[in-house]
mmCIF file of C-alpha atoms and ligand atoms in Angstrom:
data_model
loop_
_atom_site.group_PDB
_atom_site.id
_atom_site.type_symbol
_atom_site.label_atom_id
_atom_site.label_comp_id
_atom_site.label_asym_id
_atom_site.label_seq_id
_atom_site.Cartn_x
_atom_site.Cartn_y
_atom_site.Cartn_z
ATOM 1 C CA MET A 1 100.656 182.810 102.633
ATOM 2 C CA ASN A 2 99.984 181.198 106.027
ATOM 3 C CA ILE A 3 102.998 180.903 108.303
ATOM 4 C CA ALA A 4 102.684 178.685 111.384
ATOM 5 C CA VAL A 5 104.543 178.908 114.685
ATOM 6 C CA LEU A 6 103.989 176.067 117.115
ATOM 7 C CA LYS A 7 104.787 175.537 120.757
ATOM 8 C CA GLU A 8 108.011 173.511 120.693
ATOM 9 C CA THR A 9 107.549 170.035 122.160
ATOM 10 C CA SER A 10 111.152 168.786 122.556
ATOM 11 C CA PRO A 11 111.952 168.202 126.234
ATOM 12 C CA GLY A 12 113.642 171.225 127.815
ATOM 13 C CA GLU A 13 113.064 173.491 124.808
ATOM 14 C CA ALA A 14 112.091 177.024 125.845
ATOM 15 C CA ARG A 15 112.806 178.772 122.542
ATOM 16 C CA VAL A 16 110.231 179.759 119.933
ATOM 17 C CA ALA A 17 110.827 180.026 116.186
ATOM 18 C CA LEU A 18 109.407 183.532 115.698
ATOM 19 C CA MET A 19 109.317 186.388 118.182
ATOM 20 C CA PRO A 20 106.695 189.158 117.822
ATOM 21 C CA ASP A 21 109.156 191.521 116.054
ATOM 22 C CA ALA A 22 109.684 189.009 113.260
ATOM 23 C CA VAL A 23 105.929 188.325 113.084
ATOM 24 C CA LYS A 24 105.302 192.032 112.558
ATOM 25 C CA LYS A 25 107.720 192.127 109.621
ATOM 26 C CA LEU A 26 106.098 189.070 108.032
ATOM 27 C CA VAL A 27 102.628 190.551 108.467
ATOM 28 C CA ALA A 28 103.939 193.646 106.655
ATOM 29 C CA LEU A 29 104.745 191.285 103.751
ATOM 30 C CA LYS A 30 101.039 190.271 103.778
ATOM 31 C CA ALA A 31 101.685 186.913 105.412
ATOM 32 C CA THR A 32 99.118 185.595 107.885
ATOM 33 C CA VAL A 33 101.027 184.311 110.884
ATOM 34 C CA PHE A 34 99.299 181.715 113.071
ATOM 35 C CA VAL A 35 100.818 181.189 116.497
ATOM 36 C CA GLU A 36 99.851 178.344 118.800
ATOM 37 C CA SER A 37 98.654 179.713 122.109
ATOM 38 C CA GLY A 38 101.496 179.739 124.667
ATOM 39 C CA ALA A 39 104.220 179.229 122.033
ATOM 40 C CA GLY A 40 106.275 182.212 123.239
ATOM 41 C CA LEU A 41 105.969 181.785 126.993
ATOM 42 C CA GLY A 42 109.381 180.104 127.400
ATOM 43 C CA ALA A 43 110.905 183.150 125.733
ATOM 44 C CA ALA A 44 108.818 185.559 127.837
ATOM 45 C CA ARG A 45 106.379 186.493 125.061
ATOM 46 C CA THR A 46 102.651 186.302 125.719
ATOM 47 C CA ASP A 47 99.823 185.566 123.310
ATOM 48 C CA ASP A 48 98.916 189.250 123.566
ATOM 49 C CA ASP A 49 102.426 190.236 122.444
ATOM 50 C CA TYR A 50 101.865 188.140 119.315
ATOM 51 C CA ARG A 51 98.380 189.549 118.759
ATOM 52 C CA THR A 52 99.764 193.085 119.015
ATOM 53 C CA ALA A 53 102.327 192.146 116.376
ATOM 54 C CA GLY A 54 99.485 191.076 114.087
ATOM 55 C CA ALA A 55 99.462 187.300 114.580
ATOM 56 C CA GLN A 56 96.391 185.078 114.817
ATOM 57 C CA VAL A 57 96.768 183.200 118.096
ATOM 58 C CA ASP A 58 94.989 179.851 118.114
ATOM 59 C CA PRO A 59 94.978 177.033 120.691
ATOM 60 C CA ASP A 60 94.232 174.428 117.997
ATOM 61 C CA ARG A 61 97.568 172.986 116.881
ATOM 62 C CA ASP A 62 95.969 170.710 114.291
ATOM 63 C CA SER A 63 94.101 173.479 112.558
ATOM 64 C CA ILE A 64 97.228 175.683 112.479
ATOM 65 C CA LEU A 65 99.168 172.816 110.902
ATOM 66 C CA SER A 66 96.548 171.908 108.325
ATOM 67 C CA SER A 67 96.290 175.469 107.001
ATOM 68 C CA ALA A 68 100.026 176.242 107.000
ATOM 69 C CA ASP A 69 101.928 176.991 103.801
ATOM 70 C CA VAL A 70 105.118 177.432 105.838
ATOM 71 C CA LEU A 71 105.878 175.896 109.229
ATOM 72 C CA VAL A 72 108.765 177.509 111.093
ATOM 73 C CA VAL A 73 110.298 175.517 113.928
ATOM 74 C CA VAL A 74 113.261 175.439 116.255
ATOM 75 C CA ASN A 75 113.455 171.627 116.426
ATOM 76 C CA ARG A 76 112.525 168.973 113.887
ATOM 77 C CA PRO A 77 108.748 168.411 114.024
ATOM 78 C CA ALA A 78 107.375 165.155 115.406
ATOM 79 C CA THR A 79 106.073 162.578 112.899
ATOM 80 C CA GLU A 80 102.432 163.472 113.621
ATOM 81 C CA ASP A 81 103.093 167.183 113.002
ATOM 82 C CA PHE A 82 104.771 166.436 109.660
ATOM 83 C CA GLY A 83 101.739 164.282 108.837
ATOM 84 C CA ARG A 84 99.208 167.056 109.488
ATOM 85 C CA LEU A 85 100.770 169.527 107.061
ATOM 86 C CA LYS A 86 99.337 169.772 103.582
ATOM 87 C CA LYS A 87 101.262 168.343 100.628
ATOM 88 C CA GLY A 88 103.908 170.717 99.351
ATOM 89 C CA ALA A 89 104.063 172.817 102.532
ATOM 90 C CA VAL A 90 107.449 174.287 103.481
ATOM 91 C CA VAL A 91 109.184 173.468 106.785
ATOM 92 C CA LEU A 92 112.104 175.500 108.037
ATOM 93 C CA GLY A 93 114.268 174.978 111.132
ATOM 94 C CA PHE A 94 116.947 172.808 112.749
ATOM 95 C CA LEU A 95 116.033 169.544 110.981
ATOM 96 C CA ARG A 96 119.204 167.606 111.952
ATOM 97 C CA PRO A 97 119.512 165.551 108.739
ATOM 98 C CA LEU A 98 122.492 163.591 110.104
ATOM 99 C CA ASP A 99 120.774 162.600 113.311
ATOM 100 C CA GLU A 100 118.215 159.760 112.926
ATOM 101 C CA PRO A 101 117.397 160.702 109.309
ATOM 102 C CA SER A 102 114.548 158.156 109.289
ATOM 103 C CA GLN A 103 112.556 160.728 111.271
ATOM 104 C CA LEU A 104 112.465 162.848 108.139
ATOM 105 C CA VAL A 105 110.652 160.126 106.174
ATOM 106 C CA PRO A 106 107.186 161.553 107.038
ATOM 107 C CA ALA A 107 108.301 164.830 105.426
ATOM 108 C CA LEU A 108 109.168 162.903 102.272
ATOM 109 C CA GLU A 109 105.948 160.926 102.259
ATOM 110 C CA ASN A 110 103.951 164.117 102.623
ATOM 111 C CA GLN A 111 105.954 165.741 99.796
ATOM 112 C CA LEU A 112 107.025 168.614 102.032
ATOM 113 C CA THR A 113 109.741 171.062 101.049
ATOM 114 C CA THR A 114 112.145 171.141 103.970
ATOM 115 C CA PHE A 115 115.000 173.534 104.624
ATOM 116 C CA SER A 116 117.595 172.668 107.233
ATOM 117 C CA MET A 117 118.828 175.894 108.751
ATOM 118 C CA GLU A 118 122.041 174.371 110.100
ATOM 119 C CA LEU A 119 123.120 173.973 106.450
ATOM 120 C CA VAL A 120 123.070 177.718 105.712
ATOM 121 C CA PRO A 121 126.434 178.321 104.012
ATOM 122 C CA ARG A 122 128.947 180.503 105.829
ATOM 123 C CA ILE A 123 129.142 183.118 103.101
ATOM 124 C CA THR A 124 128.838 186.855 103.617
ATOM 125 C CA ARG A 125 125.347 187.087 102.080
ATOM 126 C CA ALA A 126 124.020 184.450 104.460
ATOM 127 C CA GLN A 127 125.539 185.808 107.681
ATOM 128 C CA GLY A 128 122.177 187.153 108.871
ATOM 129 C CA MET A 129 120.681 183.648 108.479
ATOM 130 C CA ASP A 130 123.477 181.799 110.301
ATOM 131 C CA VAL A 131 121.564 180.022 113.068
ATOM 132 C CA LEU A 132 124.614 178.010 114.128
ATOM 133 C CA SER A 133 126.509 181.205 114.889
ATOM 134 C CA SER A 134 123.650 183.039 116.590
ATOM 135 C CA GLN A 135 122.926 180.112 118.899
ATOM 136 C CA ALA A 136 126.598 179.184 119.517
ATOM 137 C CA ASN A 137 127.328 182.768 120.486
ATOM 138 C CA LEU A 138 124.698 182.640 123.244
ATOM 139 C CA ALA A 139 125.803 179.155 124.311
ATOM 140 C CA GLY A 140 129.342 180.499 124.788
ATOM 141 C CA TYR A 141 128.001 183.330 126.907
ATOM 142 C CA ARG A 142 125.773 181.069 128.966
ATOM 143 C CA ALA A 143 128.555 178.515 129.557
ATOM 144 C CA VAL A 144 130.505 181.145 131.486
ATOM 145 C CA ILE A 145 127.426 182.202 133.461
ATOM 146 C CA ASP A 146 126.724 178.545 134.301
ATOM 147 C CA ALA A 147 130.354 178.029 135.333
ATOM 148 C CA ALA A 148 130.247 181.134 137.513
ATOM 149 C CA ALA A 149 127.058 179.865 139.167
ATOM 150 C CA GLN A 150 128.743 176.555 140.052
ATOM 151 C CA TYR A 151 132.009 178.167 141.127
ATOM 152 C CA GLY A 152 132.054 178.939 144.816
ATOM 153 C CA ARG A 153 134.184 182.027 144.431
ATOM 154 C CA ALA A 154 134.072 185.382 142.667
ATOM 155 C CA LEU A 155 135.522 185.733 139.172
ATOM 156 C CA PRO A 156 137.017 189.231 139.315
ATOM 157 C CA MET A 157 139.869 190.230 141.576
ATOM 158 C CA MET A 158 138.403 192.120 144.543
ATOM 159 C CA MET A 159 140.489 194.138 146.930
ATOM 160 C CA THR A 160 138.476 194.742 150.070
ATOM 161 C CA ALA A 161 139.177 195.834 153.641
ATOM 162 C CA ALA A 162 138.714 192.190 154.605
ATOM 163 C CA GLY A 163 141.299 190.953 152.131
ATOM 164 C CA THR A 164 141.826 190.255 148.447
ATOM 165 C CA VAL A 165 139.911 187.776 146.303
ATOM 166 C CA PRO A 166 142.147 186.656 143.408
ATOM 167 C CA ALA A 167 140.820 186.710 139.837
ATOM 168 C CA ALA A 168 139.612 183.324 138.572
ATOM 169 C CA LYS A 169 141.646 181.622 135.873
ATOM 170 C CA VAL A 170 139.455 180.595 132.948
ATOM 171 C CA PHE A 171 140.673 178.333 130.119
ATOM 172 C CA VAL A 172 138.582 178.133 126.921
ATOM 173 C CA MET A 173 139.219 175.143 124.650
ATOM 174 C CA GLY A 174 138.080 175.708 121.070
ATOM 175 C CA ALA A 175 137.917 179.330 119.931
ATOM 176 C CA GLY A 176 135.161 179.266 117.301
ATOM 177 C CA VAL A 177 131.955 181.262 117.682
ATOM 178 C CA ALA A 178 131.025 179.841 121.126
ATOM 179 C CA GLY A 179 134.586 179.887 122.428
ATOM 180 C CA LEU A 180 135.231 183.488 121.412
ATOM 181 C CA GLN A 181 132.040 184.613 123.165
ATOM 182 C CA ALA A 182 133.036 182.584 126.245
ATOM 183 C CA ILE A 183 136.399 184.374 126.254
ATOM 184 C CA ALA A 184 134.740 187.785 125.921
ATOM 185 C CA THR A 185 132.225 186.987 128.687
ATOM 186 C CA ALA A 186 134.860 185.664 131.098
ATOM 187 C CA ARG A 187 136.980 188.762 130.441
ATOM 188 C CA ARG A 188 133.992 191.027 131.129
ATOM 189 C CA LEU A 189 133.567 189.234 134.459
ATOM 190 C CA GLY A 190 137.182 189.989 135.303
ATOM 191 C CA ALA A 191 138.753 186.543 134.892
ATOM 192 C CA VAL A 192 142.272 185.924 133.643
ATOM 193 C CA VAL A 193 141.615 184.044 130.403
ATOM 194 C CA THR A 194 143.662 181.662 128.286
ATOM 195 C CA ALA A 195 142.395 179.793 125.232
ATOM 196 C CA THR A 196 143.455 177.148 122.769
ATOM 197 C CA ASP A 197 142.483 176.024 119.278
ATOM 198 C CA VAL A 198 144.036 174.017 116.471
ATOM 199 C CA ARG A 199 143.329 176.638 113.804
ATOM 200 C CA PRO A 200 146.064 179.247 113.438
ATOM 201 C CA ALA A 201 143.470 181.928 112.572
ATOM 202 C CA ALA A 202 142.098 181.606 116.094
ATOM 203 C CA LYS A 203 145.299 182.947 117.667
ATOM 204 C CA GLU A 204 144.806 186.555 116.595
ATOM 205 C CA GLN A 205 141.084 186.459 117.462
ATOM 206 C CA VAL A 206 141.831 185.132 120.958
ATOM 207 C CA GLU A 207 144.514 187.753 121.529
ATOM 208 C CA SER A 208 142.291 190.566 120.237
ATOM 209 C CA LEU A 209 139.867 189.703 123.068
ATOM 210 C CA GLY A 210 142.616 190.120 125.643
ATOM 211 C CA ALA A 211 143.204 186.425 126.316
ATOM 212 C CA LYS A 212 146.468 184.495 126.046
ATOM 213 C CA PHE A 213 146.666 181.889 123.273
ATOM 214 C CA ILE A 214 148.140 178.506 124.153
ATOM 215 C CA ALA A 215 148.660 175.794 121.541
ATOM 216 C CA VAL A 216 151.090 173.340 120.020
ATOM 217 C CA GLU A 217 152.109 175.526 117.085
ATOM 218 C CA ASP A 218 153.910 172.946 114.920
ATOM 219 C CA GLU A 219 153.769 172.318 111.136
ATOM 220 C CA GLU A 220 150.469 170.403 111.430
ATOM 221 C CA PHE A 221 148.880 173.334 113.302
ATOM 222 C CA LYS A 222 149.764 175.626 110.381
ATOM 223 C CA GLN A 223 147.636 173.423 108.060
ATOM 224 C CA ALA A 224 144.816 172.622 110.496
ATOM 225 C CA GLU A 225 142.145 174.766 108.865
ATOM 226 C CA THR A 226 140.033 173.474 105.967
ATOM 227 C CA ALA A 227 139.155 175.696 102.994
ATOM 228 C CA ALA A 228 135.757 176.220 104.655
ATOM 229 C CA GLY A 229 137.455 177.598 107.782
ATOM 230 C CA TYR A 230 136.810 174.561 110.004
ATOM 231 C CA ALA A 231 139.209 172.462 112.063
ATOM 232 C CA LYS A 232 140.593 169.178 110.724
ATOM 233 C CA GLU A 233 140.814 166.090 112.866
ATOM 234 C CA MET A 234 144.393 166.166 114.208
ATOM 235 C CA SER A 235 146.884 163.281 113.991
ATOM 236 C CA LYS A 236 147.570 161.005 116.972
ATOM 237 C CA GLY A 237 151.014 162.623 117.285
ATOM 238 C CA TYR A 238 149.522 166.104 117.518
ATOM 239 C CA GLN A 239 146.877 164.934 119.994
ATOM 240 C CA THR A 240 149.598 163.542 122.284
ATOM 241 C CA LYS A 241 151.529 166.818 122.218
ATOM 242 C CA GLN A 242 148.323 168.791 122.769
ATOM 243 C CA ALA A 243 147.352 166.547 125.714
ATOM 244 C CA ALA A 244 150.731 167.140 127.382
ATOM 245 C CA LEU A 245 150.327 170.898 127.024
ATOM 246 C CA VAL A 246 146.738 170.834 128.303
ATOM 247 C CA ALA A 247 147.659 168.550 131.235
ATOM 248 C CA GLU A 248 150.276 171.019 132.409
ATOM 249 C CA HIS A 249 148.001 174.047 132.005
ATOM 250 C CA ILE A 250 144.678 172.695 133.264
ATOM 251 C CA LYS A 251 145.791 171.878 136.778
ATOM 252 C CA LYS A 252 146.252 175.594 137.454
ATOM 253 C CA GLN A 253 142.790 176.563 136.120
ATOM 254 C CA ASP A 254 139.631 177.366 138.094
ATOM 255 C CA ILE A 255 137.152 177.177 135.217
ATOM 256 C CA VAL A 256 137.452 175.360 131.897
ATOM 257 C CA ILE A 257 134.936 175.876 129.079
ATOM 258 C CA THR A 258 135.212 173.372 126.236
ATOM 259 C CA THR A 259 133.653 174.047 122.825
ATOM 260 C CA ALA A 260 135.850 172.030 120.421
ATOM 261 C CA LEU A 261 134.084 170.427 117.458
ATOM 262 C CA ILE A 262 135.012 168.981 114.077
ATOM 263 C CA PRO A 263 132.224 168.992 111.459
ATOM 264 C CA GLY A 264 130.710 165.536 110.940
ATOM 265 C CA ARG A 265 132.918 163.872 113.570
ATOM 266 C CA PRO A 266 132.537 163.125 117.273
ATOM 267 C CA ALA A 267 133.868 165.898 119.516
ATOM 268 C CA PRO A 268 137.629 165.582 120.097
ATOM 269 C CA ARG A 269 138.550 164.236 123.545
ATOM 270 C CA LEU A 270 140.661 166.929 125.166
ATOM 271 C CA ILE A 271 140.271 166.404 128.933
ATOM 272 C CA SER A 272 141.042 162.970 130.400
ATOM 273 C CA LYS A 273 140.004 161.757 133.844
ATOM 274 C CA GLU A 274 143.621 162.146 134.953
ATOM 275 C CA MET A 275 143.483 165.821 133.975
ATOM 276 C CA VAL A 276 140.251 166.239 135.957
ATOM 277 C CA ALA A 277 141.929 164.587 138.958
ATOM 278 C CA SER A 278 144.808 167.087 138.712
ATOM 279 C CA MET A 279 142.434 170.073 139.149
ATOM 280 C CA ARG A 280 141.778 171.692 142.509
ATOM 281 C CA PRO A 281 138.464 170.934 144.294
ATOM 282 C CA GLY A 282 136.023 173.755 143.592
ATOM 283 C CA SER A 283 137.081 173.995 139.948
ATOM 284 C CA VAL A 284 134.402 173.797 137.255
ATOM 285 C CA ILE A 285 134.414 172.371 133.735
ATOM 286 C CA VAL A 286 131.549 173.252 131.374
ATOM 287 C CA ASP A 287 131.502 170.912 128.371
ATOM 288 C CA LEU A 288 129.531 172.531 125.552
ATOM 289 C CA ALA A 289 130.412 169.610 123.262
ATOM 290 C CA VAL A 290 128.612 167.077 125.472
ATOM 291 C CA GLU A 291 125.830 166.516 122.906
ATOM 292 C CA ARG A 292 128.472 165.388 120.373
ATOM 293 C CA GLY A 293 130.242 162.976 122.746
ATOM 294 C CA GLY A 294 131.996 165.532 124.951
ATOM 295 C CA ASN A 295 135.452 167.113 125.062
ATOM 296 C CA CYS A 296 135.806 165.875 128.641
ATOM 297 C CA GLU A 297 135.921 162.131 129.214
ATOM 298 C CA LEU A 298 133.793 162.393 132.379
ATOM 299 C CA ALA A 299 131.079 164.767 131.126
ATOM 300 C CA LYS A 300 127.552 163.315 131.109
ATOM 301 C CA PRO A 301 124.752 164.730 128.943
ATOM 302 C CA GLY A 302 122.255 166.691 131.020
ATOM 303 C CA GLU A 303 124.127 166.222 134.306
ATOM 304 C CA ILE A 304 126.521 167.948 136.667
ATOM 305 C CA VAL A 305 129.084 165.341 137.702
ATOM 306 C CA ASP A 306 131.147 165.919 140.853
ATOM 307 C CA VAL A 307 134.571 164.258 140.730
ATOM 308 C CA SER A 308 136.404 164.860 144.020
ATOM 309 C CA GLY A 309 135.060 168.395 144.200
ATOM 310 C CA VAL A 310 135.551 169.241 140.516
ATOM 311 C CA LYS A 311 132.179 169.891 138.922
ATOM 312 C CA ILE A 312 131.720 168.880 135.293
ATOM 313 C CA VAL A 313 128.668 170.565 133.795
ATOM 314 C CA GLY A 314 127.029 168.851 130.823
ATOM 315 C CA TYR A 315 123.891 170.891 130.263
ATOM 316 C CA LEU A 316 122.013 170.068 127.070
ATOM 317 C CA ASN A 317 120.576 172.681 124.731
ATOM 318 C CA VAL A 318 122.442 175.583 126.274
ATOM 319 C CA PRO A 319 120.936 178.223 123.910
ATOM 320 C CA SER A 320 117.532 177.386 125.413
ATOM 321 C CA ARG A 321 118.952 178.498 128.772
ATOM 322 C CA VAL A 322 118.977 182.024 127.326
ATOM 323 C CA ALA A 323 115.656 181.447 125.587
ATOM 324 C CA ALA A 324 114.486 185.020 124.999
ATOM 325 C CA SER A 325 117.766 186.206 123.464
ATOM 326 C CA ALA A 326 118.268 182.964 121.547
ATOM 327 C CA SER A 327 114.711 183.087 120.145
ATOM 328 C CA SER A 328 115.110 186.699 119.182
ATOM 329 C CA LEU A 329 118.271 186.044 117.148
ATOM 330 C CA TYR A 330 116.904 182.793 115.736
ATOM 331 C CA ALA A 331 113.695 184.544 114.627
ATOM 332 C CA LYS A 332 115.761 187.212 112.859
ATOM 333 C CA ASN A 333 117.778 184.470 111.145
ATOM 334 C CA LEU A 334 114.534 182.805 109.981
ATOM 335 C CA TYR A 335 113.034 186.083 108.820
ATOM 336 C CA ASN A 336 116.156 186.845 106.774
ATOM 337 C CA PHE A 337 115.914 183.387 105.216
ATOM 338 C CA LEU A 338 112.171 183.715 104.530
ATOM 339 C CA GLU A 339 112.862 187.011 102.779
ATOM 340 C CA ILE A 340 114.735 185.150 100.040
ATOM 341 C CA LEU A 341 111.819 182.713 99.626
ATOM 342 C CA ILE A 342 109.210 185.464 99.279
ATOM 343 C CA ASP A 343 108.495 187.600 96.235
ATOM 344 C CA LYS A 344 108.028 190.960 97.949
ATOM 345 C CA LYS A 345 106.140 192.518 95.031
ATOM 346 C CA GLU A 346 103.691 189.651 94.603
ATOM 347 C CA LYS A 347 103.689 189.016 98.372
ATOM 348 C CA LYS A 348 103.818 185.250 97.970
ATOM 349 C CA LEU A 349 106.242 182.367 98.185
ATOM 350 C CA ALA A 350 108.472 182.233 95.120
ATOM 351 C CA VAL A 351 111.524 180.071 95.667
ATOM 352 C CA ASN A 352 114.478 180.558 93.344
ATOM 353 C CA TRP A 353 115.844 177.005 93.238
ATOM 354 C CA ASP A 354 119.109 178.239 91.712
ATOM 355 C CA ASP A 355 119.922 180.525 94.649
ATOM 356 C CA GLU A 356 123.077 179.164 96.338
ATOM 357 C CA ILE A 357 121.598 179.555 99.825
ATOM 358 C CA VAL A 358 118.437 177.684 98.772
ATOM 359 C CA LYS A 359 120.500 174.931 97.118
ATOM 360 C CA ALA A 360 122.682 174.538 100.204
ATOM 361 C CA THR A 361 119.764 174.207 102.626
ATOM 362 C CA VAL A 362 116.925 172.392 100.848
ATOM 363 C CA LEU A 363 116.717 168.812 102.052
ATOM 364 C CA THR A 364 113.532 167.387 100.557
ATOM 365 C CA ARG A 365 111.209 168.418 97.762
ATOM 366 C CA ASP A 366 108.386 166.683 95.855
ATOM 367 C CA GLY A 367 108.886 163.456 97.807
ATOM 368 C CA ALA A 368 112.635 163.166 97.219
ATOM 369 C CA VAL A 369 115.774 163.970 99.168
ATOM 370 C CA VAL A 370 117.354 166.598 96.934
ATOM 371 C CA HIS A 371 120.370 167.660 98.985
ATOM 372 C CA PRO A 372 123.456 166.035 97.442
ATOM 373 C CA ASN A 373 125.014 165.269 100.851
ATOM 374 C CA PHE A 374 121.969 163.371 102.112
ATOM 375 C CA ALA A 375 120.468 161.657 99.074
ATOM 376 C CA PRO A 376 119.694 158.853 98.852
ATOM 377 C CA LYS A 377 120.700 157.162 102.113
ATOM 378 C CA SER A 378 119.168 159.787 104.416
ATOM 379 C CA ALA A 379 115.739 158.544 103.380
ATOM 380 C CA ALA A 380 116.524 154.992 104.485
HETATM 381 P P1 LIG B 1 132.944 174.610 115.461
HETATM 382 O O1 LIG B 1 131.733 174.758 116.304
HETATM 383 O O2 LIG B 1 132.949 173.621 114.363
HETATM 384 O O3 LIG B 1 134.214 174.254 116.406
HETATM 385 C C1 LIG B 1 134.526 175.012 117.535
HETATM 386 C C2 LIG B 1 136.007 175.258 117.602
HETATM 387 O O4 LIG B 1 136.704 174.072 118.028
HETATM 388 C C3 LIG B 1 136.668 175.675 116.280
HETATM 389 O O5 LIG B 1 137.300 176.918 116.455
HETATM 390 C C4 LIG B 1 137.667 174.552 116.021
HETATM 391 O O6 LIG B 1 138.823 175.001 115.358
HETATM 392 C C5 LIG B 1 137.964 174.085 117.427
HETATM 393 N N1 LIG B 1 138.608 172.773 117.526
HETATM 394 C C6 LIG B 1 138.380 171.660 116.800
HETATM 395 N N2 LIG B 1 139.207 170.655 117.202
HETATM 396 C C7 LIG B 1 139.940 171.146 118.228
HETATM 397 C C8 LIG B 1 140.946 170.588 119.056
HETATM 398 N N3 LIG B 1 141.355 169.337 118.915
HETATM 399 N N4 LIG B 1 141.510 171.388 119.999
HETATM 400 C C9 LIG B 1 141.115 172.675 120.151
HETATM 401 N N5 LIG B 1 140.147 173.255 119.403
HETATM 402 C C10 LIG B 1 139.578 172.493 118.449
HETATM 403 O O7 LIG B 1 133.387 176.007 114.880
HETATM 404 P P2 LIG B 1 132.537 177.347 114.622
HETATM 405 O O8 LIG B 1 132.320 178.033 115.908
HETATM 406 O O9 LIG B 1 131.363 177.008 113.817
HETATM 407 O O10 LIG B 1 133.560 178.216 113.761
HETATM 408 C C11 LIG B 1 134.462 177.642 112.821
HETATM 409 C C12 LIG B 1 135.048 178.705 111.937
HETATM 410 O O11 LIG B 1 134.071 179.252 111.074
HETATM 411 C C13 LIG B 1 135.635 179.883 112.685
HETATM 412 O O12 LIG B 1 136.744 180.315 111.943
HETATM 413 C C14 LIG B 1 134.581 180.926 112.582
HETATM 414 O O13 LIG B 1 135.081 182.243 112.739
HETATM 415 C C15 LIG B 1 134.103 180.662 111.172
HETATM 416 N N6 LIG B 1 132.780 181.212 110.948
HETATM 417 C C16 LIG B 1 132.545 181.934 109.808
HETATM 418 C C17 LIG B 1 131.303 182.477 109.567
HETATM 419 C C18 LIG B 1 131.018 183.265 108.341
HETATM 420 O O14 LIG B 1 131.908 183.540 107.600
HETATM 421 N N7 LIG B 1 129.774 183.601 108.090
HETATM 422 C C19 LIG B 1 130.280 182.275 110.483
HETATM 423 C C20 LIG B 1 130.542 181.520 111.616
HETATM 424 C C21 LIG B 1 131.790 180.976 111.841
#
């Protein structure tokens, strides 16, 4: 069983799919792990670290690809990489089936078996494989660090002989995995934190982290959570009430972190340009939803926009800004997933196609799109 780890080629990507710890565990399962030379450098892991863990480090990307039974990736492989794999090989990673699905056609043509890790179901058994959570958690942390770096003042209250620095006021919009970590991080840095969400379950979680919960808690709010635990898109009436509440609150805030998302929909617009204009110069907004259209009307992907002294940070791929930690958790997620694909006694790949985690994540197999949510139009 040859497992391949390549140097990621997406612009700005510093993460790597497997860290040496995970390699070591796979080698113990009698896998041969091939790592492209330099693959771990963005996550502070050298070729020697991989060799020590038992990997075969090779500078020849093509030869690694052509011998791989399993290719593990962070980002969807490029067309040419899909093309170099042998028929029937397995590919595992963030394959983004909703985003330009035509780029998955080479995987179909080459009869690859592909698993999209963002589809791992949010059930207890799969928690250790939940790449969305592991990466969102670090993005929430990093958003606060990025905000603090742009903010020209200290976050904690400081009483010094030269005077007192007041604590920063931080407002977190969207209290899912990223938002809750942003709250916890801002609290650890000494900020006074408030947060909002449309799901009633978020209230207790926000309060348990020592932040104040602010929301329009009407009848619609009480029903805003789907059976899967996600937010619903709110009605126009609710959005108007929410905007009035946010407008009043935001003008008193120093830092705003936005993380609000609705599965399969563009990010909800929560901060208008008028709200930005109402904030004091020196304030900072970090929009973690910028890749999905942005929670802030003025956020621009990959840029820091300055609007009359208010900085709006729209960094892309925030988990990659904490590459070593993000890679470490991601690699553990992948290892946990690979464990269910491997027969540990026989020490070979043996996929149980009836396993609910396998069924929820497999996208393509034997030249066909097999995932019910993406067949057949995702192949178009
Ligand atoms: P997400 O990334 O889809 O959305 C982020 C947050 O934005 C959510 O809390 C959502 O309610 C909120 N939001 C959406 N519209 C909003 C609006 N208009 N205003 C304010 N906030 C808005 O969510 P997520 O981080 O993936 O988490 C969603 C839920 O799933 C949470 O309850 C989380 O605890 C749960 N979860 C469960 C598991 C598990 O059981 N294994 C794992 C991870 C997350």
